[in-house]
Coordinates of C-alpha atoms in Angstrom, one line a residue:
X1 CA 26.6 116.0 92.5
X2 CA 23.2 117.6 91.9
X3 CA 22.5 120.4 89.5
X4 CA 22.5 123.9 90.8
X5 CA 20.6 126.9 89.8
X6 CA 22.7 129.9 88.8
X7 CA 22.4 133.0 90.9
X8 CA 21.3 135.2 88.1
X9 CA 18.6 132.7 86.9
X10 CA 18.6 130.8 83.7
X11 CA 19.0 126.9 83.3
X12 CA 20.6 124.8 85.9
X13 CA 24.3 124.3 85.8
X14 CA 25.1 120.8 84.7
X15 CA 26.6 118.5 87.5
X16 CA 30.2 117.5 87.2
X17 CA 29.4 113.9 85.9
X18 CA 27.1 115.3 83.4
X19 CA 29.7 117.9 82.3
X20 CA 32.3 115.1 81.8
X21 CA 29.7 113.1 79.8
X22 CA 28.9 116.0 77.5
X23 CA 32.7 116.6 77.0
X24 CA 33.2 113.0 76.3
X25 CA 30.3 112.6 73.8
X26 CA 31.3 115.7 72.0
X27 CA 34.8 114.7 71.7
X28 CA 33.8 111.0 70.5
X29 CA 31.6 112.6 67.8
X30 CA 34.4 114.8 66.6
X31 CA 37.0 112.1 66.6
X32 CA 34.5 109.6 65.0
X33 CA 33.8 112.0 62.0
X34 CA 37.7 112.7 61.7
X35 CA 38.9 109.1 61.7
X36 CA 36.0 107.3 59.9
X37 CA 37.8 108.2 56.8
X38 CA 40.7 105.9 57.5
X39 CA 38.4 102.8 57.8
X40 CA 37.2 103.4 54.2
X41 CA 40.5 104.4 52.7
X42 CA 40.5 101.5 50.2
X43 CA 37.1 102.4 48.8
X44 CA 37.8 106.3 48.9
X45 CA 41.0 105.8 47.1
X46 CA 39.3 103.9 44.3
X47 CA 36.5 106.3 43.8
X48 CA 38.3 109.6 44.2
X49 CA 41.9 108.8 43.2
X50 CA 42.0 106.5 40.1
X51 CA 45.7 106.0 39.8
X52 CA 46.8 103.0 37.6
X53 CA 49.2 101.3 40.1
X54 CA 48.8 98.7 42.9
X55 CA 49.4 101.1 45.8
X56 CA 48.6 104.4 44.0
X57 CA 44.9 105.0 44.9
X58 CA 45.6 103.8 48.6
X59 CA 48.6 106.0 48.9
X60 CA 46.8 109.0 47.6
X61 CA 43.8 108.4 49.7
X62 CA 46.1 108.1 52.8
X63 CA 48.0 111.2 51.8
X64 CA 44.7 113.1 51.8
X65 CA 43.9 111.5 55.2
X66 CA 47.2 113.2 56.3
X67 CA 46.3 116.6 54.8
X68 CA 43.7 116.8 57.5
X69 CA 46.6 116.6 59.9
X70 CA 48.6 119.3 58.1
X71 CA 46.1 122.0 59.2
X72 CA 45.8 120.5 62.8
X73 CA 48.6 122.8 64.3
X74 CA 47.2 125.9 62.8
X75 CA 43.9 124.8 64.4
X76 CA 45.6 124.0 67.7
X77 CA 47.2 127.5 67.7
X78 CA 44.1 129.5 66.6
X79 CA 41.4 127.5 68.6
X80 CA 43.7 126.8 71.6
X81 CA 44.6 130.6 71.8
X82 CA 40.9 131.5 71.5
X83 CA 40.0 129.2 74.3
X84 CA 42.7 130.8 76.6
X85 CA 41.7 134.3 75.7
X86 CA 37.9 134.0 75.4
X87 CA 36.9 130.7 77.2
X88 CA 36.9 127.0 76.9
X89 CA 33.1 126.8 76.2
X90 CA 32.9 128.9 72.8
X91 CA 36.1 127.2 71.6
X92 CA 34.3 123.8 71.9
X93 CA 31.2 124.9 70.1
X94 CA 33.2 126.2 67.3
X95 CA 35.2 123.0 66.9
X96 CA 32.0 120.9 66.5
X97 CA 30.5 123.3 64.0
X98 CA 33.5 123.2 61.7
X99 CA 33.8 119.3 62.0
X100 CA 30.2 119.1 60.7
X101 CA 30.9 121.1 57.8
X102 CA 33.9 119.1 56.8
X103 CA 32.0 115.8 57.4
X104 CA 29.2 116.9 55.3
X105 CA 31.5 117.8 52.3
X106 CA 33.1 114.2 52.3
X107 CA 29.9 112.4 52.9
X108 CA 28.0 113.9 50.0
X109 CA 30.9 114.6 47.7
X110 CA 30.3 113.2 44.1
X111 CA 33.0 110.7 42.8
X112 CA 35.7 111.3 40.3
X113 CA 33.7 109.6 37.6
X114 CA 30.9 112.0 38.2
X115 CA 32.5 115.4 38.4
X116 CA 36.2 114.7 37.5
X117 CA 39.0 116.5 39.4
X118 CA 36.7 118.6 41.4
X119 CA 35.8 115.4 43.5
X120 CA 39.3 115.0 45.1
X121 CA 39.5 118.8 45.6
X122 CA 36.3 118.6 47.6
X123 CA 37.6 115.8 49.7
X124 CA 40.7 117.7 50.3
X125 CA 38.7 120.8 51.6
X126 CA 36.6 118.5 53.7
X127 CA 39.8 117.0 55.3
X128 CA 41.1 120.5 56.0
X129 CA 38.1 121.7 57.8
X130 CA 38.1 118.5 59.9
X131 CA 41.8 118.9 60.6
X132 CA 41.4 122.6 61.7
X133 CA 38.6 121.5 64.0
X134 CA 40.3 118.6 65.5
X135 CA 43.6 120.6 66.1
X136 CA 41.8 122.6 68.8
X137 CA 39.3 120.0 70.0
X138 CA 41.5 117.7 72.0
X139 CA 43.6 120.3 73.7
X140 CA 40.5 122.2 74.8
X141 CA 38.3 119.6 75.9
X142 CA 41.2 117.8 77.8
X143 CA 42.1 121.0 79.5
X144 CA 38.4 121.5 80.6
X145 CA 38.4 117.9 82.0
X146 CA 41.5 118.6 84.0
X147 CA 40.1 121.8 85.4
X148 CA 36.8 120.6 86.3
X149 CA 37.5 119.6 89.9
X150 CA 39.9 118.6 92.7
X151 CA 43.4 117.7 91.5
X152 CA 43.4 114.3 93.3
X153 CA 40.8 113.1 90.6
X154 CA 42.6 114.6 87.5
X155 CA 43.9 111.3 86.2
X156 CA 40.4 109.7 86.0
X157 CA 38.8 112.8 84.3
X158 CA 41.5 113.2 81.9
X159 CA 41.4 109.5 81.1
X160 CA 37.8 110.1 79.7
X161 CA 39.6 111.9 76.6
X162 CA 41.2 108.7 75.7
X163 CA 38.1 106.6 76.5
X164 CA 36.2 108.8 74.0
X165 CA 38.8 108.2 71.4
X166 CA 38.3 104.5 72.0
X167 CA 34.7 105.0 71.6
X168 CA 35.2 106.8 68.4
X169 CA 37.4 104.0 67.0
X170 CA 34.9 101.3 68.1
X171 CA 31.9 103.1 66.4
X172 CA 34.0 103.6 63.3
X173 CA 35.3 100.1 62.9
X174 CA 31.9 98.6 63.9
X175 CA 30.4 100.6 61.1
X176 CA 32.9 99.2 58.7
X177 CA 32.4 95.7 60.0
X178 CA 28.5 95.8 59.8
X179 CA 28.6 97.4 56.3
X180 CA 31.1 94.9 54.7
X181 CA 29.3 92.0 56.4
X182 CA 25.9 92.9 55.2
X183 CA 26.3 94.9 52.0
X184 CA 27.5 93.5 48.6
X185 CA 30.8 94.9 47.6
X186 CA 29.3 96.8 44.7
X187 CA 26.6 98.5 47.1
X188 CA 29.3 99.3 49.6
X189 CA 31.4 101.1 46.9
X190 CA 28.5 102.8 45.3
X191 CA 26.9 104.4 48.4
X192 CA 27.4 102.2 51.6
X193 CA 30.7 103.9 52.5
X194 CA 28.9 107.2 52.8
X195 CA 26.6 106.0 55.5
X196 CA 29.0 106.2 58.4
X197 CA 29.9 109.8 57.6
X198 CA 26.2 110.9 57.6
X199 CA 25.3 108.8 60.5
X200 CA 27.9 110.5 62.5
X201 CA 26.1 113.7 62.1
X202 CA 22.9 112.6 63.7
X203 CA 24.3 112.9 67.2
X204 CA 25.8 116.3 66.6
X205 CA 22.7 118.3 67.7
X206 CA 22.8 116.5 71.0
X207 CA 26.7 117.2 71.4
X208 CA 26.1 120.9 70.3
X209 CA 23.4 121.4 72.9
X210 CA 25.4 119.7 75.6
X211 CA 28.2 122.0 74.8
X212 CA 26.2 125.0 75.1
X213 CA 25.4 124.0 78.7
X214 CA 29.0 123.5 79.7
X215 CA 30.4 125.6 82.6
X216 CA 33.4 128.0 81.9
X217 CA 36.6 126.7 83.7
X218 CA 38.9 129.6 82.8
X219 CA 39.0 133.3 83.4
X220 CA 38.7 135.1 80.0
X221 CA 41.6 137.4 79.0
X222 CA 40.8 138.8 75.5
X223 CA 44.0 140.9 75.4
X224 CA 46.4 138.2 76.5
X225 CA 49.1 137.4 73.8
X226 CA 49.0 133.6 74.3
X227 CA 51.4 132.5 71.6
X228 CA 54.0 135.1 72.5
X229 CA 54.1 133.9 76.1
X230 CA 54.3 130.2 75.0
X231 CA 57.2 130.9 72.7
X232 CA 59.0 133.0 75.1
X233 CA 58.6 131.0 78.3
X234 CA 57.7 127.5 77.3
X235 CA 59.6 126.5 74.1
X236 CA 61.4 123.6 75.8
X237 CA 58.1 122.1 77.1
X238 CA 56.7 122.4 73.6
X239 CA 59.4 120.3 72.0
X240 CA 59.5 117.8 74.8
X241 CA 55.8 117.5 74.6
X242 CA 55.9 116.6 71.0
X243 CA 58.5 113.8 71.6
X244 CA 56.2 112.5 74.5
X245 CA 53.2 112.3 72.1
X246 CA 55.0 110.4 69.4
X247 CA 54.8 106.9 70.7
X248 CA 51.1 106.8 71.6
X249 CA 50.3 108.5 68.4
X250 CA 52.1 106.1 66.2
X251 CA 50.6 103.1 68.0
X252 CA 47.2 104.5 67.9
X253 CA 47.1 105.3 64.1
X254 CA 49.0 102.2 63.0
X255 CA 47.5 99.6 65.4
X256 CA 43.7 101.0 65.2
X257 CA 43.3 102.9 62.1
X258 CA 45.7 101.4 59.7
X259 CA 45.3 97.8 60.9
X260 CA 42.1 96.8 59.1
X261 CA 43.7 97.9 55.7
X262 CA 46.9 96.1 56.6
X263 CA 45.1 92.7 57.6
X264 CA 43.2 93.0 54.3
X265 CA 46.1 93.8 52.0
X266 CA 49.0 92.1 53.7
X267 CA 47.6 89.3 55.7
X268 CA 44.6 88.4 53.4
X269 CA 42.0 88.4 56.0
X270 CA 38.3 89.3 54.7
X271 CA 37.2 92.9 55.2
X272 CA 34.6 92.1 57.9
X273 CA 37.1 90.2 60.0
X274 CA 39.8 92.9 59.7
X275 CA 37.4 95.5 60.9
X276 CA 36.8 93.4 64.1
X277 CA 40.3 94.3 65.1
X278 CA 39.2 97.9 65.3
X279 CA 36.3 97.1 67.3
X280 CA 38.6 95.3 69.8
X281 CA 41.0 98.0 69.8
X282 CA 38.4 100.7 70.4
X283 CA 36.7 98.7 73.2
X284 CA 40.1 98.0 74.8
X285 CA 40.9 101.8 74.9
X286 CA 37.4 102.6 76.2
X287 CA 37.7 100.1 78.9
X288 CA 41.4 100.4 79.9
X289 CA 41.9 104.1 79.8
X290 CA 39.7 105.0 82.8
X291 CA 41.0 102.1 84.9
X292 CA 44.6 103.4 84.1
X293 CA 43.3 107.0 85.1
X294 CA 42.0 105.9 88.3
X295 CA 45.2 104.0 89.0
X296 CA 47.3 107.0 88.3
X297 CA 45.4 109.1 90.8
X298 CA 45.9 106.4 93.7
X299 CA 49.6 106.3 92.9
X300 CA 49.7 110.2 92.2
X301 CA 52.5 109.7 89.6
X302 CA 52.3 110.4 85.9
X303 CA 55.8 109.9 84.4
X304 CA 56.3 106.2 85.3
X305 CA 53.1 105.2 83.4
X306 CA 54.5 107.1 80.3
X307 CA 57.8 105.7 80.5
X308 CA 57.2 102.1 81.2
X309 CA 54.3 101.8 78.8
X310 CA 56.4 103.3 75.9
X311 CA 59.2 100.9 76.6
X312 CA 56.7 97.9 76.6
X313 CA 55.4 99.1 73.2
X314 CA 58.9 99.5 71.8
X315 CA 59.8 96.0 72.9
X316 CA 56.6 94.2 71.9
X317 CA 55.5 95.7 68.6
X318 CA 58.1 94.0 66.4
X319 CA 57.2 90.4 67.7
X320 CA 53.4 91.4 67.5
X321 CA 53.8 92.2 63.7
X322 CA 55.8 89.0 63.2
X323 CA 52.9 87.2 64.6
X324 CA 50.4 89.0 62.5
X325 CA 52.4 88.3 59.3
X326 CA 53.1 84.5 60.0
X327 CA 49.9 83.5 61.7
X328 CA 47.0 84.6 59.4
X329 CA 44.2 83.9 61.9
X330 CA 41.4 86.0 63.5
X331 CA 42.2 85.1 67.0
X332 CA 45.9 86.0 66.6
X333 CA 45.0 89.4 65.1
X334 CA 42.5 90.2 67.7
X335 CA 44.9 89.2 70.6
X336 CA 47.9 91.2 69.2
X337 CA 45.8 94.3 68.5
X338 CA 44.1 94.1 72.0
X339 CA 47.6 93.8 73.7
X340 CA 49.2 96.7 72.0
X341 CA 46.2 99.0 72.4
X342 CA 45.9 98.1 76.1
X343 CA 49.6 99.0 76.6
X344 CA 49.0 102.4 74.9
X345 CA 45.9 103.0 76.8
X346 CA 47.6 102.7 80.1
X347 CA 50.2 105.4 79.4
X348 CA 48.1 107.9 77.3
X349 CA 46.0 109.6 79.9
X350 CA 49.0 110.0 82.1
X351 CA 51.0 111.5 79.1
X352 CA 48.2 114.2 78.6
X353 CA 48.0 115.1 82.2
X354 CA 51.8 115.4 82.7
X355 CA 51.8 117.8 79.8
X356 CA 48.7 119.7 81.1
X357 CA 50.3 120.1 84.6
X358 CA 53.5 121.5 83.1
X359 CA 51.7 124.6 81.6
X360 CA 50.1 127.4 83.7
X361 CA 46.4 127.9 83.3
X362 CA 46.7 131.0 81.2
X363 CA 48.3 129.2 78.3
X364 CA 47.3 125.6 79.2
X365 CA 44.7 125.0 76.5
X366 CA 47.1 126.5 73.8
X367 CA 50.1 124.6 75.0
X368 CA 48.5 121.2 74.9
X369 CA 46.7 122.0 71.6
X370 CA 49.8 123.0 69.8
X371 CA 51.9 120.0 71.2
X372 CA 49.2 117.4 70.5
X373 CA 48.3 118.7 67.0
X374 CA 51.8 119.0 65.9
X375 CA 52.8 115.5 67.3
X376 CA 49.6 113.8 66.0
X377 CA 50.0 115.6 62.6
X378 CA 53.5 114.6 61.9
X379 CA 53.6 111.2 63.5
X380 CA 50.0 110.1 63.3
X381 CA 48.5 111.8 60.2
X382 CA 51.2 110.3 57.9
X383 CA 51.8 107.1 59.8
X384 CA 49.5 105.1 57.5
X385 CA 51.2 106.7 54.4
X386 CA 54.7 106.0 55.9
X387 CA 54.1 102.4 56.9
X388 CA 52.4 101.8 53.5
X389 CA 55.4 103.2 51.8
X390 CA 57.8 101.2 54.0
X391 CA 56.0 98.0 52.9
X392 CA 56.1 99.0 49.3
X393 CA 59.8 99.9 49.4
X394 CA 61.1 97.0 51.4
X395 CA 58.6 94.3 50.7
X396 CA 58.9 93.5 54.3
X397 CA 55.4 93.1 55.9
X398 CA 56.9 93.6 59.5
X399 CA 58.3 97.1 58.6
X400 CA 55.5 99.0 60.2
X401 CA 56.9 97.9 63.6
X402 CA 60.1 99.8 62.8
X403 CA 58.2 103.1 62.7
X404 CA 56.1 102.4 65.9
X405 CA 59.2 101.3 67.9
X406 CA 61.2 104.3 66.8
X407 CA 58.3 106.7 68.0
X408 CA 57.9 104.7 71.3
X409 CA 61.8 105.3 72.1
X410 CA 61.2 109.0 71.4
X411 CA 58.4 109.2 74.0
X412 CA 60.8 107.4 76.5
X413 CA 63.4 110.1 75.9
X414 CA 60.8 113.0 76.0
X415 CA 59.0 111.8 79.3
X416 CA 62.4 111.4 81.0
X417 CA 63.1 115.1 80.3
X418 CA 59.9 116.2 81.5
X419 CA 59.6 117.5 85.1
X420 CA 56.6 116.3 87.0
X421 CA 54.8 118.9 88.7
X422 CA 55.1 118.6 92.5
X423 CA 52.0 120.8 93.3
X424 CA 49.6 118.1 92.4
X425 CA 50.9 115.6 94.9
X426 CA 51.1 118.3 97.7
X427 CA 47.3 119.1 97.0
X428 CA 46.4 115.5 96.9
X429 CA 48.0 114.8 100.2
X430 CA 46.6 117.7 102.0
X431 CA 43.1 117.4 100.5
X432 CA 43.0 121.1 99.7
X433 CA 42.1 122.3 96.2
X434 CA 45.1 123.6 94.0
X435 CA 45.4 127.2 93.4
X436 CA 45.6 128.0 89.5
X437 CA 49.2 127.8 88.3
X438 CA 48.7 130.7 85.9

């Protein structure tokens, strides 16, 4: 699709592929900046949380990682409502600006040895800013991807949200792998860990510029009481939506972001090898998500993708962790992680789209932002802390599988209770564009 000149003059409107690319790049940058912390949790814990116990520094570092998720629901409410009242485009410019500030604070923060208790306090403030930004980012950007064109192609468009998350994980894990492979341990601890945080900011001007060129996909309504309408008419959908988010969230944050730490501490693999699992996981999500989105458009069903992939995750996670704990080899680790993330990627985009189609357009960005930020905050942000505590309390290296499996069954229940919108199938079959649901 070629770019077109607006009737009132000004720069050409970007084509739809260019708009999808702009949204995906911006989203990948935001999520990279937000999640790179987890790949360096061991180092950050040592430098900023000097507690004298085996798991103490790591637990505090992971707790601080989770603090970024505590404020995500607030960001989802505020930025989601802003997007529904004022527009998707200004909300996305705001999210990337807040993420930049939070990432700068973490990447440039002096250590505990240099400034004492102020150091962890600055890290916490940086995580709060990042969390507030991320709370609104995914709901608004995914809503815009859905609204960009014909209903028949929604599955593929929304799948780029998950693909961009895979790209962010791939870049983060690749950063960890390259740094651990080419820098001495003392250099990595002294300054090397900061490089991924600062490098992630280099592409921000490009992402910010692209977002300013985005078309608006919603009709602004500054006086609309978005939150009041959600609570009055859509409370059940919000609760069911959180259940639906649980399985994919737990799988993502345990099998991608926690896995390098798990393989280093519990399996005994060297750091650079453990980071390779993050690379495989990110690359798998990047490749599988668009294929699954394309397939969901052809079958024109969302719920079966969510239910069957959640069931597969529930049934296969425990055997997968058993293999990891009993076969300490790189091929086994790469194969297990690749399998679990492929399963997750198949259902993740369909889950988001099923949620989006359940909300009318006037509260769509807010609805998804709240559901996603609450679900990810509770079951993703503290997943690494929870599974580390489980291992510490039970001494069982397979115990993280219990958590992922329980969350997967919650998703099965939630998806079974969510009604699938009929209007998308009628519009797809007729070839006519769908009218706004709001």
